[in-house]
Coordinates of C-alpha atoms in Angstrom, one line a residue:
M1 CA 256.1 164.7 40.1
N2 CA 253.2 162.7 41.6
H3 CA 254.3 163.4 45.2
R4 CA 255.4 166.4 46.6
K5 CA 258.4 165.5 48.7
P6 CA 260.6 167.5 50.7
V7 CA 263.2 165.5 52.3
P8 CA 266.6 165.6 54.0
P9 CA 269.8 164.9 51.8
A10 CA 270.4 161.3 51.8
T11 CA 273.3 160.8 53.6
G12 CA 279.4 137.7 33.9
R13 CA 280.2 136.2 32.8
R14 CA 280.7 132.5 33.6
R15 CA 283.3 129.9 32.1
L16 CA 282.0 126.7 31.3
L17 CA 284.9 124.3 30.5
T18 CA 284.0 121.4 27.7
G19 CA 286.7 119.1 26.8
G20 CA 289.9 121.3 26.4
G21 CA 288.5 124.5 25.3
A22 CA 286.6 127.1 27.0
L23 CA 283.0 128.5 26.2
L24 CA 282.3 131.9 27.4
L25 CA 278.4 132.5 28.2
A26 CA 277.3 135.9 28.6
A27 CA 275.1 136.3 31.7
A28 CA 272.0 137.8 30.8
A29 CA 273.7 139.9 28.1
G30 CA 270.4 140.2 26.1
S31 CA 268.3 141.1 29.3
L32 CA 268.3 144.3 31.0
L33 CA 266.7 143.2 34.2
A34 CA 265.9 140.5 36.2
A35 CA 262.1 140.5 37.3
G36 CA 260.5 140.3 40.8
S37 CA 263.4 141.6 43.0
G38 CA 261.4 144.3 44.8
D39 CA 260.4 143.7 48.4
P40 CA 257.9 141.1 49.0
D41 CA 255.0 143.0 50.3
P42 CA 251.5 141.2 51.1
Q43 CA 249.8 144.6 50.1
G44 CA 251.3 144.3 46.7
D45 CA 253.9 147.3 46.8
D46 CA 256.4 145.4 45.0
R47 CA 254.1 145.8 41.8
D48 CA 253.0 148.9 39.9
D49 CA 249.6 150.3 39.6
K50 CA 248.6 147.6 37.1
G51 CA 249.8 144.8 38.8
R52 CA 253.1 144.2 37.1
P53 CA 256.1 143.0 39.0
E54 CA 258.9 145.4 39.6
A55 CA 262.7 144.3 39.1
S56 CA 266.2 145.3 39.8
P57 CA 268.1 147.4 37.2
S58 CA 271.1 146.6 35.2
T59 CA 274.4 148.4 36.2
S60 CA 276.3 147.1 33.5
P61 CA 278.5 150.0 31.9
A62 CA 277.3 148.6 28.5
A63 CA 273.6 149.3 29.5
S64 CA 272.7 152.1 27.1
G65 CA 270.0 153.4 29.4
W66 CA 272.4 154.7 31.9
M67 CA 274.1 158.1 31.0
P68 CA 277.7 158.2 31.7
G69 CA 279.5 160.7 33.9
V70 CA 276.8 161.1 36.3
A71 CA 276.4 159.7 39.8
R72 CA 274.7 156.1 39.3
K73 CA 272.3 155.0 42.0
P74 CA 270.0 152.3 40.8
L75 CA 266.8 151.9 42.4
E76 CA 265.7 148.3 43.7
R77 CA 262.0 148.9 43.7
N78 CA 259.2 151.8 42.5
F79 CA 259.9 151.1 38.8
V80 CA 259.2 148.7 36.1
A81 CA 261.6 146.7 34.2
G82 CA 261.3 147.8 30.8
E83 CA 257.7 148.5 29.7
R84 CA 258.9 151.7 27.5
D85 CA 257.1 152.0 24.1
A86 CA 258.9 155.2 23.0
Q87 CA 261.4 157.4 23.6
R88 CA 259.8 160.9 23.0
G89 CA 261.9 163.0 25.2
L90 CA 262.3 164.4 28.7
V91 CA 259.6 165.6 31.1
L92 CA 261.0 168.3 33.5
H93 CA 259.7 168.1 37.2
V94 CA 260.2 170.3 40.4
Q95 CA 260.9 168.7 43.7
E96 CA 259.3 171.1 46.0
G97 CA 262.2 170.5 48.3
E98 CA 266.1 169.9 48.3
G99 CA 268.4 167.1 48.6
S100 CA 268.9 163.7 46.9
L101 CA 265.7 161.6 46.3
Y102 CA 267.5 158.6 46.3
E103 CA 266.5 157.3 49.6
R104 CA 262.8 158.8 49.1
F105 CA 262.6 156.9 45.8
G106 CA 263.9 153.8 47.5
T107 CA 261.2 153.5 50.2
P108 CA 259.1 150.6 49.9
G109 CA 255.4 151.3 48.9
I110 CA 256.2 154.9 47.9
K111 CA 255.3 154.3 44.2
A112 CA 257.0 157.5 43.0
S113 CA 260.4 157.7 41.1
A114 CA 262.3 159.4 38.3
H115 CA 265.1 158.7 35.9
F116 CA 267.3 161.6 37.1
W117 CA 267.7 164.2 39.7
V118 CA 269.7 167.5 39.7
S119 CA 270.6 169.3 42.5
Q120 CA 270.9 173.4 42.4
E121 CA 274.7 172.9 42.0
G122 CA 274.3 170.7 39.1
E123 CA 275.0 167.3 40.5
T124 CA 273.3 164.6 38.7
E125 CA 271.9 161.4 40.0
Q126 CA 270.4 158.7 37.8
Y127 CA 268.2 156.3 39.6
V128 CA 266.5 154.3 36.7
S129 CA 267.8 153.3 33.2
V130 CA 265.6 155.3 30.4
L131 CA 264.9 151.9 28.9
D132 CA 262.8 151.2 32.1
R133 CA 259.7 152.8 33.3
A134 CA 260.0 155.0 36.2
W135 CA 257.0 156.2 38.1
A136 CA 257.0 160.2 37.4
Q137 CA 254.1 161.2 35.2
V138 CA 251.3 158.3 35.4
E139 CA 250.0 157.8 31.7
G140 CA 253.4 159.4 30.3
N141 CA 255.8 157.0 32.1
G142 CA 255.9 154.6 29.0
S143 CA 256.8 157.1 26.4
W144 CA 259.0 159.7 28.4
A145 CA 262.0 159.9 30.7
S146 CA 261.9 162.2 33.7
V147 CA 264.2 164.4 35.6
E148 CA 263.4 166.0 38.9
T149 CA 265.0 169.2 39.7
S150 CA 265.8 170.4 43.3
G151 CA 264.1 173.5 44.5
F152 CA 260.8 175.0 44.1
A153 CA 258.4 176.3 41.4
T154 CA 258.3 179.6 42.5
R155 CA 262.3 179.9 41.7
A156 CA 264.0 179.5 38.3
L157 CA 266.4 176.7 37.9
T158 CA 269.9 177.7 38.4
E159 CA 272.6 178.3 36.0
A160 CA 274.1 174.9 36.9
Q161 CA 270.8 173.0 37.0
V162 CA 270.0 174.5 33.3
D163 CA 273.5 173.3 32.2
A164 CA 272.9 169.8 33.9
V165 CA 269.5 169.4 32.3
A166 CA 270.9 170.3 28.8
R167 CA 273.5 167.8 29.1
I168 CA 271.3 165.0 30.1
Y169 CA 269.3 166.1 27.1
A170 CA 272.3 166.0 24.7
W171 CA 273.0 162.5 25.8
G172 CA 269.3 161.5 25.4
S173 CA 269.5 163.2 22.0
G174 CA 272.6 161.2 20.7
A175 CA 271.6 158.0 22.5
H176 CA 268.0 157.5 22.1
G177 CA 266.9 160.0 19.7
W178 CA 265.3 162.8 21.6
P179 CA 264.7 165.7 19.1
A180 CA 266.1 169.2 19.9
A181 CA 262.5 170.8 20.6
V182 CA 260.5 172.0 23.3
S183 CA 257.4 170.1 23.6
E184 CA 253.7 171.2 24.9
R185 CA 251.7 168.3 24.6
P186 CA 252.2 164.5 25.4
D187 CA 252.3 163.4 21.5
Q188 CA 255.0 166.0 20.6
P189 CA 258.5 164.7 21.2
G190 CA 261.0 166.9 22.9
L191 CA 261.7 168.6 26.4
G192 CA 258.2 168.7 28.0
T193 CA 256.8 169.5 31.4
H194 CA 254.8 167.4 33.8
A195 CA 251.8 169.9 33.6
M196 CA 251.2 169.3 29.8
G197 CA 250.0 165.8 30.3
G198 CA 247.0 167.3 32.2
V199 CA 244.7 164.8 34.2
P200 CA 246.1 161.6 32.6
W201 CA 249.6 162.6 34.0
G202 CA 248.1 163.4 37.3
A203 CA 246.8 167.2 36.9
H204 CA 250.0 168.7 38.3
A205 CA 251.2 172.3 37.4
C206 CA 254.9 170.9 37.8
P207 CA 257.4 172.5 37.3
G208 CA 255.7 175.8 37.3
T209 CA 255.9 178.7 34.5
L210 CA 259.2 180.0 35.7
R211 CA 261.1 176.5 35.0
A212 CA 258.9 175.5 32.1
G213 CA 260.1 178.8 30.4
Q214 CA 263.9 177.9 30.7
R215 CA 263.5 174.8 28.3
T216 CA 264.3 177.1 25.4
E217 CA 267.6 178.0 26.9
I218 CA 268.1 174.3 27.9
I219 CA 267.7 173.1 24.3
R220 CA 270.0 175.9 23.0
R221 CA 272.7 174.7 25.5
M222 CA 271.8 171.1 24.7
K223 CA 273.0 171.8 21.0
E224 CA 276.3 173.3 22.4
H225 CA 277.0 170.1 24.1
L226 CA 276.3 167.7 21.4
P227 CA 279.6 168.0 19.4
A228 CA 281.6 168.6 22.7
T229 CA 280.6 165.5 24.5
G230 CA 280.2 163.3 21.4
Y231 CA 277.0 161.9 22.5

């Protein structure tokens, strides 16, 4: 990820009556987000690094950018509504710390976020719709979703984490076309790493060779989850 962050755990419709009938209006059904709801800040902390305004996420169960069956904790800032230009796959990150990142990513001006976070026990939180741009890997944000994994680069993903990331990827494969493949470069769709983007992605070694080497197993398990989950 862009910033190392060991942190403690974080503790309609309207009906319009016309004559004798009723006209149902879907409130913002075609819009994913309402722009401009980040904290107003004279230093520009409610805008991304290109000066675009942030926006609040859609929390509708029908919003396809949200994975079912995981803890949905939408951020109010530190992401950009929409602005995705492709769905190439998922980028694996390491937290370099432990505990939920919800409060950290919700801090005004932090300018960092990810779509998902997975604890060492496999608990999964989603902070940003994958239809929106999280701030996880700089130039890779427009084309890739992101998942932070609790722990450290010197320690492998736990079995529970491997399975949880596989489930995220199975959902993304079914819902957004992520291919069942390991990616080693930004123009190759699949399950990639922060490090593969080099300088344009922030020049990070994240998530380290141990966790990067577990991607083959993640993809293997992802294929097993596809028929069971119905994604």
